[in-house]
Coordinates of C-alpha atoms (C1' of nucleotides) in Angstrom, one line a residue:
Chain A
M1 CA 19.7 -23.7 -17.9
D2 CA 18.5 -22.5 -21.2
Y3 CA 19.3 -18.8 -21.2
V4 CA 18.6 -18.4 -24.9
A5 CA 15.0 -19.5 -24.4
I6 CA 14.7 -17.3 -21.3
E7 CA 15.9 -14.4 -23.3
S8 CA 13.4 -14.9 -26.1
A9 CA 10.6 -15.5 -23.7
A10 CA 11.6 -12.2 -22.1
K11 CA 11.5 -10.4 -25.4
Y12 CA 8.2 -11.9 -26.2
A13 CA 6.7 -11.2 -22.9
C14 CA 7.9 -7.7 -22.1
A15 CA 9.8 -5.2 -24.0
D16 CA 10.2 -3.2 -20.9
A17 CA 13.4 -2.1 -19.1
D18 CA 11.6 -2.2 -15.8
V19 CA 11.7 -5.9 -15.7
T20 CA 15.3 -6.1 -14.8
G21 CA 14.7 -5.9 -11.1
R22 CA 12.0 -8.5 -11.2
L23 CA 14.1 -10.8 -13.2
A24 CA 16.9 -10.6 -10.7
G25 CA 14.5 -11.8 -8.1
L26 CA 13.2 -14.6 -10.2
F27 CA 16.7 -15.8 -11.2
E28 CA 17.9 -15.6 -7.6
G29 CA 14.9 -17.1 -6.0
E30 CA 12.4 -19.2 -7.9
L31 CA 14.6 -20.4 -10.7
R32 CA 17.1 -21.8 -8.3
E33 CA 14.6 -24.4 -7.5
Q34 CA 14.1 -26.9 -10.2
G35 CA 10.8 -27.6 -11.8
L36 CA 10.1 -24.0 -12.5
W37 CA 11.5 -23.9 -16.0
Q38 CA 8.2 -24.7 -17.8
L39 CA 6.3 -22.3 -15.5
F40 CA 8.9 -19.6 -16.0
A41 CA 8.4 -19.4 -19.7
E42 CA 4.7 -19.9 -19.7
M43 CA 3.6 -18.1 -16.6
E44 CA 6.1 -16.1 -14.6
M45 CA 7.7 -14.3 -17.5
P46 CA 4.4 -13.3 -19.2
L47 CA 3.0 -12.2 -15.8
I48 CA 5.7 -9.6 -15.3
P49 CA 4.2 -6.9 -17.7
V50 CA 0.8 -7.7 -16.3
L51 CA 1.9 -6.9 -12.8
L52 CA 3.8 -3.8 -13.9
D53 CA 0.6 -2.6 -15.6
M54 CA -1.4 -3.1 -12.5
E55 CA 1.1 -1.3 -10.4
R56 CA 1.1 1.7 -12.8
N57 CA -2.7 1.7 -13.0
G58 CA -3.2 2.0 -9.2
V59 CA -6.6 2.4 -7.6
A60 CA -8.6 5.5 -6.8
L61 CA -9.5 6.3 -3.2
N62 CA -12.2 8.4 -1.6
K63 CA -9.9 10.2 0.8
E64 CA -12.6 12.5 2.1
S65 CA -14.5 9.5 3.5
L66 CA -11.4 8.2 5.2
W67 CA -10.7 11.6 6.7
A68 CA -14.2 11.7 8.1
M69 CA -13.8 8.2 9.5
S70 CA -10.5 9.1 11.1
Q71 CA -12.2 12.1 12.8
T72 CA -15.1 10.0 14.2
L73 CA -12.8 7.2 15.3
G74 CA -10.4 9.5 17.0
E75 CA -13.3 10.9 19.1
R76 CA -14.6 7.5 20.0
M77 CA -11.1 6.2 20.9
K78 CA -10.7 9.2 23.3
E79 CA -13.9 8.2 25.1
L80 CA -12.7 4.6 25.2
E81 CA -9.3 5.6 26.6
D82 CA -11.0 7.6 29.4
Q83 CA -13.3 4.7 30.3
I84 CA -10.4 2.2 30.2
Y85 CA -8.3 4.5 32.5
D86 CA -11.2 4.7 34.9
C87 CA -11.4 0.9 35.1
A88 CA -7.7 0.7 35.7
G89 CA -7.6 3.5 38.2
H90 CA -4.9 5.3 36.3
S91 CA -3.7 6.1 32.8
F92 CA -1.3 3.8 30.9
N93 CA -0.3 2.9 27.3
I94 CA -3.2 0.7 26.0
N95 CA -1.1 -0.1 23.0
S96 CA 1.5 -1.8 25.2
P97 CA 0.7 -5.5 25.7
K98 CA 3.2 -5.4 28.5
Q99 CA 1.5 -2.6 30.5
L100 CA -1.9 -4.0 29.7
G101 CA -1.0 -7.5 30.9
S102 CA 0.2 -6.2 34.2
I103 CA -2.9 -4.2 34.7
L104 CA -5.3 -7.0 33.8
F105 CA -3.6 -9.9 35.5
E106 CA -1.7 -8.2 38.4
E107 CA -3.6 -5.1 39.4
I108 CA -7.2 -6.1 38.5
K109 CA -6.2 -9.8 39.2
L110 CA -8.2 -11.3 36.4
P111 CA -7.7 -15.0 36.0
G112 CA -4.2 -15.2 34.4
G113 CA -4.2 -16.7 31.0
R114 CA -1.8 -17.9 28.4
R115 CA 1.8 -16.7 28.5
T116 CA 3.9 -15.4 25.6
K117 CA 7.6 -15.4 25.5
S118 CA 7.8 -12.1 27.4
G119 CA 4.7 -12.1 29.7
Y120 CA 0.9 -12.4 29.7
S121 CA -0.9 -12.8 26.4
T122 CA -3.6 -10.2 25.8
D123 CA -4.6 -11.1 22.3
A124 CA -8.2 -11.3 21.0
A125 CA -8.6 -14.9 22.0
V126 CA -7.6 -14.1 25.6
L127 CA -9.9 -11.1 25.7
E128 CA -12.7 -13.2 24.3
W129 CA -12.1 -15.7 27.1
L130 CA -12.2 -12.9 29.7
K131 CA -15.4 -11.3 28.3
G132 CA -17.9 -10.9 31.1
T133 CA -15.4 -11.0 34.0
H134 CA -14.8 -7.3 33.9
P135 CA -16.3 -4.3 32.1
V136 CA -12.9 -3.2 30.8
I137 CA -12.7 -6.2 28.5
E138 CA -15.2 -5.1 26.0
L139 CA -13.8 -1.6 26.0
L140 CA -10.4 -3.0 25.1
V141 CA -11.8 -5.2 22.3
E142 CA -13.4 -2.1 20.7
Y143 CA -10.3 0.0 21.3
R144 CA -8.1 -2.6 19.7
Q145 CA -10.3 -2.9 16.6
L146 CA -10.5 0.9 16.1
M147 CA -6.8 1.3 16.6
K148 CA -5.9 -1.4 14.1
L149 CA -8.1 0.0 11.3
K150 CA -7.2 3.6 12.0
S151 CA -3.5 3.2 12.3
T152 CA -3.0 0.7 9.5
Y153 CA -5.5 1.8 6.9
I154 CA -7.6 4.9 7.6
D155 CA -4.8 7.3 8.4
V156 CA -2.2 5.7 6.1
L157 CA -3.9 5.2 2.8
P158 CA -4.9 8.9 2.1
A159 CA -1.4 10.0 2.9
I160 CA 0.2 7.8 0.3
I161 CA -1.9 8.8 -2.7
N162 CA 0.5 9.6 -5.5
P163 CA 0.3 13.3 -6.3
K164 CA 0.9 12.7 -10.0
T165 CA -1.8 10.1 -10.6
G166 CA -4.1 10.8 -7.7
R167 CA -4.2 7.1 -7.0
V168 CA -2.6 4.5 -4.6
H169 CA 0.0 2.2 -6.2
T170 CA 1.0 -1.0 -4.6
S171 CA 3.9 -3.3 -5.4
F172 CA 3.0 -6.9 -6.4
N173 CA 5.9 -9.1 -5.4
Q174 CA 6.3 -12.1 -7.6
T175 CA 9.0 -13.8 -5.7
G176 CA 8.0 -13.3 -2.1
T177 CA 6.2 -16.5 -1.1
S178 CA 7.0 -20.2 -0.8
T179 CA 3.8 -21.4 -2.4
G180 CA 3.6 -19.4 -5.6
R181 CA 1.2 -16.8 -4.4
L182 CA 1.9 -13.1 -5.0
S183 CA 2.3 -10.7 -2.2
S184 CA 1.5 -7.0 -2.0
S185 CA 3.3 -4.3 -0.1
D186 CA 3.7 -0.5 0.3
P187 CA 0.8 -0.6 0.8
N188 CA -0.4 -4.1 1.1
L189 CA -3.7 -4.0 -0.9
Q190 CA -4.3 -7.7 -0.3
N191 CA -5.4 -7.3 3.3
I192 CA -7.9 -4.4 3.1
P193 CA -10.6 -4.8 5.7
I194 CA -13.9 -6.4 4.8
R195 CA -15.4 -7.8 8.0
G196 CA -17.8 -5.8 10.2
E197 CA -19.4 -2.5 9.6
L198 CA -16.2 -0.6 9.9
G199 CA -14.3 -2.9 7.6
Q200 CA -17.0 -2.4 5.0
Q201 CA -16.7 1.3 5.3
V202 CA -12.9 1.1 4.7
R203 CA -13.5 -1.0 1.6
K204 CA -16.0 1.4 0.3
A205 CA -13.3 4.0 0.1
F206 CA -11.7 2.1 -2.8
I207 CA -13.7 3.6 -5.7
A208 CA -13.9 3.6 -9.5
S209 CA -13.1 6.9 -11.1
D210 CA -15.7 8.9 -13.0
G211 CA -17.3 7.0 -15.9
F212 CA -15.9 3.7 -14.6
L213 CA -17.2 0.9 -12.4
L214 CA -15.3 -1.7 -10.5
L215 CA -15.7 -5.3 -11.6
S216 CA -14.6 -8.2 -9.5
G217 CA -14.2 -11.9 -10.4
D218 CA -13.9 -14.2 -7.5
Y219 CA -13.2 -18.0 -7.6
S220 CA -15.6 -19.9 -5.4
Q221 CA -13.9 -22.3 -3.0
I222 CA -10.9 -22.6 -5.3
D223 CA -8.8 -24.3 -2.6
L224 CA -11.3 -27.0 -2.0
R225 CA -11.8 -27.6 -5.7
V226 CA -8.1 -28.0 -6.1
M227 CA -8.1 -30.4 -3.1
A228 CA -10.9 -32.4 -4.9
H229 CA -8.7 -32.5 -8.0
L230 CA -5.5 -33.5 -6.3
S231 CA -7.1 -36.1 -4.0
Q232 CA -9.7 -37.4 -6.4
D233 CA -11.8 -37.9 -3.3
A234 CA -15.2 -39.4 -4.4
R235 CA -17.4 -37.3 -2.2
L236 CA -15.6 -34.0 -2.9
L237 CA -15.7 -34.7 -6.7
D238 CA -19.4 -35.6 -6.4
A239 CA -20.3 -32.4 -4.5
F240 CA -18.5 -30.1 -6.9
H241 CA -19.8 -31.9 -10.0
N242 CA -23.3 -31.4 -8.7
D243 CA -22.6 -27.8 -7.8
E244 CA -23.6 -28.5 -4.2
D245 CA -22.9 -26.1 -1.3
I246 CA -19.7 -27.8 -0.2
H247 CA -20.0 -26.9 3.5
T248 CA -23.5 -28.1 3.7
A249 CA -22.5 -31.3 1.8
T250 CA -19.7 -31.9 4.3
A251 CA -22.0 -31.2 7.3
S252 CA -24.5 -33.7 5.9
Q253 CA -21.8 -36.4 5.6
V254 CA -20.0 -35.7 8.9
F255 CA -23.2 -35.3 11.0
D256 CA -24.9 -38.1 9.0
V257 CA -28.1 -36.1 8.3
P258 CA -29.9 -35.2 5.0
A259 CA -28.7 -31.9 3.5
A260 CA -32.0 -30.3 4.2
E261 CA -31.6 -30.9 7.9
V262 CA -28.2 -29.3 8.2
T263 CA -28.4 -26.4 10.7
P264 CA -26.4 -23.2 10.4
D265 CA -24.3 -24.4 13.4
M266 CA -23.5 -27.7 11.7
R267 CA -22.6 -25.9 8.5
R268 CA -20.3 -23.6 10.4
V269 CA -18.4 -26.5 11.9
A270 CA -18.2 -28.2 8.6
K271 CA -16.8 -25.1 7.0
T272 CA -14.1 -24.9 9.6
V273 CA -13.3 -28.6 9.1
N274 CA -13.2 -28.1 5.3
F275 CA -10.6 -25.3 5.6
G276 CA -8.8 -27.0 8.5
V277 CA -8.2 -30.1 6.4
I278 CA -6.3 -28.0 3.8
Y279 CA -4.1 -26.7 6.6
G280 CA -3.5 -30.0 8.5
M281 CA -5.6 -28.9 11.5
S282 CA -5.7 -31.1 14.6
G283 CA -8.5 -31.8 17.0
Y284 CA -7.1 -29.2 19.3
G285 CA -7.1 -26.6 16.5
L286 CA -10.7 -27.4 15.7
E287 CA -11.6 -27.1 19.3
Q288 CA -10.0 -23.7 19.5
A289 CA -11.8 -22.5 16.4
T290 CA -15.2 -23.7 17.5
T291 CA -17.2 -24.1 20.6
L292 CA -16.8 -27.9 20.4
S293 CA -15.2 -29.9 23.2
R294 CA -11.9 -31.6 22.5
E295 CA -13.5 -35.0 22.2
E296 CA -16.2 -33.7 19.8
A297 CA -13.6 -31.9 17.7
S298 CA -11.4 -34.9 17.4
G299 CA -14.4 -37.0 16.6
F300 CA -15.5 -34.8 13.7
I301 CA -12.0 -34.9 12.2
N302 CA -11.9 -38.6 12.5
T303 CA -15.4 -38.9 10.9
Y304 CA -14.3 -36.5 8.2
F305 CA -11.4 -38.7 7.2
E306 CA -13.5 -41.9 7.4
K307 CA -16.0 -40.3 4.9
H308 CA -13.3 -38.7 2.8
S309 CA -10.8 -41.5 2.4
G310 CA -9.5 -40.0 -0.8
V311 CA -8.4 -36.9 1.1
K312 CA -6.8 -39.0 3.8
A313 CA -4.9 -41.0 1.2
Y314 CA -3.8 -37.8 -0.6
I315 CA -2.4 -36.3 2.6
E316 CA -0.5 -39.5 3.4
A317 CA 0.9 -39.7 -0.2
T318 CA 1.9 -36.0 -0.1
K319 CA 3.8 -36.4 3.2
S320 CA 5.4 -39.5 1.8
Q321 CA 6.5 -37.7 -1.4
A322 CA 7.9 -34.9 0.6
R323 CA 10.0 -37.4 2.7
D324 CA 11.2 -39.3 -0.3
R325 CA 11.9 -36.5 -2.8
G326 CA 12.4 -33.6 -0.4
Y327 CA 9.8 -31.5 -2.2
V328 CA 6.1 -31.2 -3.0
E329 CA 4.6 -29.7 -6.2
T330 CA 1.6 -28.1 -7.7
V331 CA -0.5 -29.5 -10.6
L332 CA 1.7 -27.5 -13.0
G333 CA 5.0 -28.6 -11.4
R334 CA 5.9 -25.6 -9.2
R335 CA 8.0 -27.0 -6.3
R336 CA 8.5 -26.3 -2.7
Y337 CA 11.4 -27.9 -1.0
I338 CA 10.5 -29.0 2.6
S339 CA 13.9 -29.3 4.3
E340 CA 12.6 -30.2 7.7
I341 CA 10.2 -33.0 6.6
N342 CA 12.5 -35.7 8.2
S343 CA 13.4 -33.7 11.3
S344 CA 13.9 -35.7 14.5
N345 CA 12.1 -33.0 16.4
G346 CA 8.4 -34.0 16.3
Q347 CA 7.0 -30.5 16.4
V348 CA 9.3 -29.2 13.6
R349 CA 8.4 -32.3 11.5
A350 CA 4.7 -31.8 12.1
A351 CA 5.0 -28.2 11.0
A352 CA 6.9 -29.3 7.9
E353 CA 4.1 -31.8 7.2
R354 CA 1.5 -29.1 7.3
M355 CA 3.4 -27.0 4.9
A356 CA 3.8 -30.0 2.6
I357 CA 0.0 -30.7 2.7
N358 CA -0.9 -27.1 2.1
M359 CA 1.5 -26.0 -0.6
P360 CA 0.1 -28.0 -3.6
V361 CA -3.3 -26.8 -2.8
Q362 CA -2.5 -23.1 -2.3
G363 CA 0.1 -23.2 -5.0
T364 CA -2.1 -24.7 -7.6
A365 CA -4.8 -22.1 -6.8
A366 CA -2.1 -19.4 -7.2
D367 CA -1.0 -20.9 -10.6
I368 CA -4.6 -20.8 -11.8
V369 CA -5.1 -17.2 -10.9
K370 CA -1.8 -16.2 -12.5
L371 CA -2.8 -18.0 -15.7
A372 CA -6.2 -16.2 -15.7
M373 CA -4.5 -12.8 -15.3
I374 CA -2.3 -13.5 -18.3
D375 CA -5.2 -14.7 -20.4
I376 CA -7.4 -11.8 -19.6
K377 CA -4.8 -9.1 -20.0
R378 CA -3.8 -10.6 -23.4
E379 CA -7.5 -10.4 -24.5
M380 CA -7.9 -6.9 -23.1
D381 CA -4.9 -5.8 -25.1
R382 CA -6.0 -7.6 -28.2
Q383 CA -9.3 -5.8 -28.1
G384 CA -7.7 -2.5 -27.2
L385 CA -10.0 -2.0 -24.2
K386 CA -9.9 0.9 -21.8
A387 CA -10.6 -1.3 -18.8
K388 CA -7.7 -1.8 -16.4
M389 CA -6.8 -4.7 -14.2
I390 CA -6.0 -3.1 -10.9
L391 CA -5.9 -5.7 -8.1
Q392 CA -5.3 -9.4 -7.3
V393 CA -6.2 -10.8 -4.0
H394 CA -5.3 -14.5 -4.3
D395 CA -8.6 -15.7 -5.6
E396 CA -10.0 -12.4 -6.8
L397 CA -9.2 -10.1 -9.7
V398 CA -10.5 -6.5 -9.7
F399 CA -10.9 -4.3 -12.8
E400 CA -11.8 -0.7 -13.4
V401 CA -14.1 -0.7 -16.4
P402 CA -15.7 2.1 -18.4
Q403 CA -19.5 1.9 -18.5
E404 CA -19.5 1.1 -22.2
E405 CA -17.2 -1.9 -21.7
L406 CA -19.0 -3.3 -18.7
D407 CA -21.0 -6.1 -20.4
L408 CA -18.1 -7.1 -22.6
M409 CA -15.7 -7.3 -19.6
K410 CA -18.2 -9.2 -17.5
G411 CA -18.4 -11.8 -20.3
L412 CA -14.7 -11.9 -20.7
V413 CA -13.9 -12.5 -17.0
A414 CA -16.8 -15.0 -16.6
E415 CA -15.4 -16.9 -19.6
M416 CA -11.7 -16.8 -19.0
M417 CA -11.3 -17.2 -15.2
P418 CA -13.1 -20.6 -15.1
N419 CA -11.1 -21.8 -18.1
A420 CA -7.7 -20.8 -17.0
L421 CA -6.8 -24.4 -16.2
R422 CA -8.9 -27.6 -16.7
L423 CA -9.3 -29.6 -13.4
S424 CA -11.4 -32.6 -12.6
V425 CA -14.1 -30.4 -11.2
P426 CA -15.5 -27.2 -12.7
L427 CA -14.1 -23.8 -11.5
T428 CA -16.9 -21.4 -10.8
V429 CA -16.4 -17.6 -10.7
E430 CA -18.6 -15.0 -9.2
V431 CA -18.6 -11.8 -11.2
K432 CA -19.8 -8.6 -9.5
T433 CA -19.8 -4.9 -10.3
G434 CA -20.4 -1.7 -8.4
P435 CA -19.2 1.8 -7.7
N436 CA -16.7 0.8 -5.1
W437 CA -15.0 -2.3 -3.6
G438 CA -17.4 -2.5 -0.7
E439 CA -20.6 -2.4 -2.7
L440 CA -20.5 -5.0 -5.4
N441 CA -23.5 -6.9 -6.8
Chain B
dA1 C1' 15.5 -6.0 15.7
dA2 C1' 12.4 -8.8 18.4
dC3 C1' 8.0 -9.2 20.0
dT4 C1' 3.0 -8.9 20.1
dA5 C1' -1.0 -8.2 17.8
dG6 C1' -4.2 -8.4 14.0
dG7 C1' -5.8 -7.2 8.9
dC8 C1' -6.6 -10.4 4.5
dT9 C1' -7.2 -15.0 1.4
Chain C
dG1 C1' 4.7 -33.9 28.7
dT2 C1' 4.3 -30.2 24.9
dA3 C1' 2.2 -28.0 21.1
dT4 C1' -1.3 -27.8 18.2
dA5 C1' -4.1 -24.2 11.0
dA6 C1' -1.4 -22.5 5.5
dG7 C1' 0.4 -18.0 3.4
dC8 C1' 1.4 -13.0 3.7
dC9 C1' 2.4 -7.4 5.5
dT10 C1' 2.2 -3.5 8.9
dA11 C1' 1.9 -0.9 13.3
dG12 C1' 3.2 0.0 17.9
dT13 C1' 6.2 -1.0 21.9
dT14 C1' 10.4 -2.3 24.0
dG15 C1' 15.4 -2.7 24.8

DNA sequence: AACTAGGCT
DNA sequence: GTATAAGCCTAGTTG
């Protein structure tokens, strides 16, 4: 190991005492695996001061709106509790899957479903299955949703605003994943709700401070573009070169109809298939994720691979590489060792194969975003901008930008994100701005 | 600490 | 016959 070079890279990248802790993690974890040397000097090391800057910047929060939501939700949840107790005939702890299971499947005698290690499963898929069999089900679904958002976000975030900065500061962990992604904790700002009316409301509480706007740059289908690059699949390359809607294109191929005749339902299935392929999804998995029968689902996956022979070949080659060398790698050489790829246990081996298939895709996307962060921060510093990089959510970068720098920053992000790394297909980025994270245009 | 559940990309 | 979609983090219950 070339410690002299590491040291000089460290000096170049960050004259900051703070880095010691992070370096320890990098030396212990990532550097232990080979293949990271190049990445370390060119990417992980220069990324450190960028992450520290983002953590220091933090993000502003509209705590009044969250307090108001907490109030409203608290009242609604009380109503739901009472109605649920009425259905059950007595009170119990709705937050206990154990108690809920015994009430649903033993007292009310609903058709018993899937089992977990310790009893009946009462998760969202089971409740969805039971919908219509008893009025308590929809009450439970709503209660669960409100409980999740209230206890994880709405009540927690306002309480952890830093009194000195008035903002919320996350930790971006550089060494916490096996694919090269970042993770975020205390609080996790990479899983802020976005779906549904309520989710939107929570996201709207992430605001720009006075005189600033939020700017978000979001890679479009970066995982599928990476898959196109890795597999060199003719149809995927073609679709992205022509800037087609990839899910519609896939639907057109799999259902064998002209693109103009693809229905929303067909597109939805194709979208699930497209993502499923990246994860090594089976016919059963597709069946569970859609309304298709098992036979239909398996049929679509077979058709997909017939039409996308490049993807099929890539998946086989990746599994083979994992078996032969013991690891897989991203476009830039980041490695993941797959120790169980030759396991004699079929299930363990299958899980290892899915990890092997997914890591080069997810990891290359992570590398691209990291490079973009470094490029953009360097340019922001060079120009002495007041704009701040504040969040990274895997394929999205969020900035807080003063009004007067908005056009400049839009141009900078739109230029640098797509050009962070040259692939066989173009990388496209959607740049949006707005007063908060839930209202970007 | 293990388990169940569920939020995000 | 059995399990079945990658990667994370956090909250609440239970023993």
